[in-house]
PDB file of C-alpha atoms in Angstrom:
ATOM      1  CA  MET A 417     -78.879  97.754-106.903  1.00  0.00           C
ATOM      2  CA  GLN A 418     -81.167  95.386-104.740  1.00  0.00           C
ATOM      3  CA  VAL A 419     -84.849  94.551-105.398  1.00  0.00           C
ATOM      4  CA  GLN A 420     -87.020  95.975-102.538  1.00  0.00           C
ATOM      5  CA  ARG A 421     -90.468  94.382-103.227  1.00  0.00           C
ATOM      6  CA  ILE A 422     -92.185  92.447-106.017  1.00  0.00           C
ATOM      7  CA  VAL A 423     -95.732  93.115-106.594  1.00  0.00           C
ATOM      8  CA  THR A 424     -98.123  90.837-108.352  1.00  0.00           C
ATOM      9  CA  ASN A 425    -100.827  92.814-110.351  1.00  0.00           C
ATOM     10  CA  ILE A 426    -104.050  90.981-111.690  1.00  0.00           C
ATOM     11  CA  MET A 427    -106.173  92.595-114.325  1.00  0.00           C
ATOM     12  CA  THR A 428    -109.870  92.915-113.448  1.00  0.00           C
ATOM     13  CA  THR A 429    -112.719  95.431-114.159  1.00  0.00           C
ATOM     14  CA  ASP A 430    -114.035  94.659-110.460  1.00  0.00           C
ATOM     15  CA  VAL A 431    -111.360  95.120-107.957  1.00  0.00           C
ATOM     16  CA  ALA A 432    -113.753  94.764-104.910  1.00  0.00           C
ATOM     17  CA  ARG A 433    -114.192  90.986-105.831  1.00  0.00           C
ATOM     18  CA  ALA A 434    -110.657  90.422-104.545  1.00  0.00           C
ATOM     19  CA  ASP A 435    -111.839  90.987-100.887  1.00  0.00           C
ATOM     20  CA  ALA A 436    -113.554  87.575-100.571  1.00  0.00           C
ATOM     21  CA  PHE A 437    -110.418  85.614-101.568  1.00  0.00           C
ATOM     22  CA  TYR A 438    -107.319  87.710-100.747  1.00  0.00           C
ATOM     23  CA  ARG A 439    -108.763  89.345 -97.461  1.00  0.00           C
ATOM     24  CA  ASP A 440    -111.344  86.886 -96.046  1.00  0.00           C
ATOM     25  CA  ILE A 441    -110.036  83.540 -97.097  1.00  0.00           C
ATOM     26  CA  LEU A 442    -106.010  84.215 -97.069  1.00  0.00           C
ATOM     27  CA  GLY A 443    -106.224  86.749 -94.307  1.00  0.00           C
ATOM     28  CA  LEU A 444    -104.378  89.614 -96.038  1.00  0.00           C
ATOM     29  CA  ASP A 445    -104.834  93.171 -94.937  1.00  0.00           C
ATOM     30  CA  LEU A 446    -106.193  95.665 -97.490  1.00  0.00           C
ATOM     31  CA  VAL A 447    -103.308  98.328 -97.309  1.00  0.00           C
ATOM     32  CA  MET A 448    -104.251 100.582-100.155  1.00  0.00           C
ATOM     33  CA  ASP A 449    -107.463 101.260-102.059  1.00  0.00           C
ATOM     34  CA  HIS A 450    -107.802 103.547-104.908  1.00  0.00           C
ATOM     35  CA  GLY A 451    -111.029 102.315-106.392  1.00  0.00           C
ATOM     36  CA  TRP A 452    -109.251 101.099-109.533  1.00  0.00           C
ATOM     37  CA  LEU A 453    -106.465  99.409-107.615  1.00  0.00           C
ATOM     38  CA  ARG A 454    -106.572  97.456-104.218  1.00  0.00           C
ATOM     39  CA  THR A 455    -103.264  96.129-102.616  1.00  0.00           C
ATOM     40  CA  TYR A 456    -103.352  93.424-100.144  1.00  0.00           C
ATOM     41  CA  ALA A 457    -100.511  92.680 -97.830  1.00  0.00           C
ATOM     42  CA  SER A 458     -99.100  90.818 -94.855  1.00  0.00           C
ATOM     43  CA  SER A 459     -96.770  92.218 -92.012  1.00  0.00           C
ATOM     44  CA  ALA A 460     -94.995  88.987 -92.115  1.00  0.00           C
ATOM     45  CA  ARG A 461     -91.391  89.060 -93.341  1.00  0.00           C
ATOM     46  CA  MET A 462     -91.094  87.416 -96.731  1.00  0.00           C
ATOM     47  CA  THR A 463     -88.297  86.272 -99.188  1.00  0.00           C
ATOM     48  CA  VAL A 464     -88.365  87.832-102.610  1.00  0.00           C
ATOM     49  CA  GLN A 465     -88.744  85.120-105.282  1.00  0.00           C
ATOM     50  CA  VAL A 466     -89.622  84.836-108.849  1.00  0.00           C
ATOM     51  CA  GLY A 467     -90.434  81.346-110.337  1.00  0.00           C
ATOM     52  CA  VAL A 468     -90.020  80.488-113.882  1.00  0.00           C
ATOM     53  CA  ALA A 469     -91.440  76.887-114.819  1.00  0.00           C
ATOM     54  CA  SER A 470     -92.380  74.725-117.588  1.00  0.00           C
ATOM     55  CA  GLU A 471     -94.873  72.864-115.394  1.00  0.00           C
ATOM     56  CA  GLY A 472     -96.250  73.250-111.919  1.00  0.00           C
ATOM     57  CA  GLY A 473     -94.586  69.826-110.562  1.00  0.00           C
ATOM     58  CA  SER A 474     -96.342  66.519-110.576  1.00  0.00           C
ATOM     59  CA  ASP A 475     -97.493  67.194-114.215  1.00  0.00           C
ATOM     60  CA  THR A 476     -99.844  70.071-112.888  1.00  0.00           C
ATOM     61  CA  PRO A 477    -100.111  73.351-114.797  1.00  0.00           C
ATOM     62  CA  VAL A 478     -97.826  76.188-113.823  1.00  0.00           C
ATOM     63  CA  PRO A 479     -99.718  78.396-110.960  1.00  0.00           C
ATOM     64  CA  ASP A 480    -100.157  82.132-111.564  1.00  0.00           C
ATOM     65  CA  LEU A 481     -99.448  82.573-107.862  1.00  0.00           C
ATOM     66  CA  SER A 482     -97.856  80.562-105.143  1.00  0.00           C
ATOM     67  CA  ILE A 483     -98.829  81.452-101.579  1.00  0.00           C
ATOM     68  CA  GLU A 484     -97.041  79.872 -98.611  1.00  0.00           C
ATOM     69  CA  VAL A 485     -99.377  79.613 -95.402  1.00  0.00           C
ATOM     70  CA  ASP A 486     -98.563  78.644 -91.863  1.00  0.00           C
ATOM     71  CA  ASP A 487    -101.514  76.520 -91.487  1.00  0.00           C
ATOM     72  CA  MET A 488    -102.793  74.256 -94.370  1.00  0.00           C
ATOM     73  CA  ALA A 489    -105.789  72.851 -92.627  1.00  0.00           C
ATOM     74  CA  GLU A 490    -107.253  76.309 -91.764  1.00  0.00           C
ATOM     75  CA  ALA A 491    -106.575  77.505 -95.356  1.00  0.00           C
ATOM     76  CA  LEU A 492    -108.417  74.426 -96.833  1.00  0.00           C
ATOM     77  CA  ARG A 493    -111.208  74.866 -94.295  1.00  0.00           C
ATOM     78  CA  ARG A 494    -111.831  78.463 -95.468  1.00  0.00           C
ATOM     79  CA  VAL A 495    -111.553  77.574 -99.229  1.00  0.00           C
ATOM     80  CA  GLU A 496    -114.032  74.767 -98.759  1.00  0.00           C
ATOM     81  CA  ALA A 497    -116.240  76.995 -96.510  1.00  0.00           C
ATOM     82  CA  ALA A 498    -116.343  79.547 -99.467  1.00  0.00           C
ATOM     83  CA  GLY A 499    -117.473  76.844-101.849  1.00  0.00           C
ATOM     84  CA  ILE A 500    -114.181  77.315-104.010  1.00  0.00           C
ATOM     85  CA  PRO A 501    -113.536  74.126-105.780  1.00  0.00           C
ATOM     86  CA  VAL A 502    -110.080  72.649-105.223  1.00  0.00           C
ATOM     87  CA  GLU A 503    -108.485  71.679-108.628  1.00  0.00           C
ATOM     88  CA  TYR A 504    -105.566  69.749-107.303  1.00  0.00           C
ATOM     89  CA  GLY A 505    -104.584  68.239-103.886  1.00  0.00           C
ATOM     90  CA  PRO A 506    -104.286  68.551-101.052  1.00  0.00           C
ATOM     91  CA  VAL A 507    -101.175  66.399-101.620  1.00  0.00           C
ATOM     92  CA  ASP A 508     -97.688  65.854-100.124  1.00  0.00           C
ATOM     93  CA  GLU A 509     -95.161  66.598-102.793  1.00  0.00           C
ATOM     94  CA  PRO A 510     -91.730  64.758-103.029  1.00  0.00           C
ATOM     95  CA  TRP A 511     -89.836  67.954-102.829  1.00  0.00           C
ATOM     96  CA  GLY A 512     -91.314  68.515 -99.212  1.00  0.00           C
ATOM     97  CA  VAL A 513     -94.430  70.831 -99.596  1.00  0.00           C
ATOM     98  CA  ARG A 514     -98.013  69.901 -99.016  1.00  0.00           C
ATOM     99  CA  ARG A 515    -100.217  71.949-101.385  1.00  0.00           C
ATOM    100  CA  PHE A 516    -103.323  72.470-103.103  1.00  0.00           C
ATOM    101  CA  TYR A 517    -104.587  74.460-106.154  1.00  0.00           C
ATOM    102  CA  VAL A 518    -107.642  76.784-106.444  1.00  0.00           C
ATOM    103  CA  ARG A 519    -108.519  79.615-108.630  1.00  0.00           C
ATOM    104  CA  ASP A 520    -109.098  83.156-107.414  1.00  0.00           C
ATOM    105  CA  PRO A 521    -112.181  85.168-108.382  1.00  0.00           C
ATOM    106  CA  PHE A 522    -110.316  86.290-111.598  1.00  0.00           C
ATOM    107  CA  GLY A 523    -109.574  82.764-112.756  1.00  0.00           C
ATOM    108  CA  LYS A 524    -105.856  82.917-111.687  1.00  0.00           C
ATOM    109  CA  LEU A 525    -104.563  79.603-110.598  1.00  0.00           C
ATOM    110  CA  VAL A 526    -103.199  79.740-106.948  1.00  0.00           C
ATOM    111  CA  ASN A 527    -101.021  77.320-105.427  1.00  0.00           C
ATOM    112  CA  ILE A 528    -101.487  77.269-101.626  1.00  0.00           C
ATOM    113  CA  LEU A 529     -98.675  75.445 -99.848  1.00  0.00           C
ATOM    114  CA  VAL A 530     -96.791  74.867 -96.564  1.00  0.00           C
ATOM    115  CA  HIS A 531     -93.449  73.524 -96.268  1.00  0.00           C
ATOM    116  CA  GLN A 532     -93.240  70.354 -94.235  1.00  0.00           C
TER     117      GLN A 532
END
């Protein structure tokens, strides 16, 4: 048996609110819309990972999601242009990533990172 895909589901009563963050800021494509469920995706090939942690590193809280991007400066520019407060960073971490934390429209803590 091999895991084919891992899907993150976030509970909300207003799925349309996801567009501003996951589509407009992060650039994901809306690939499915059932009205009660929207799925955002990227055509990029990705590695399946599940993280289990007691802290988020550097004495930060454990993020709900970690999203690796290819352009940290552009991700930060989009977040700031949308008026979303950065809760941590941007910072270069000793384990080789540059990252910052923000909250999505549903209050989930999102770790946006790039490997250096």
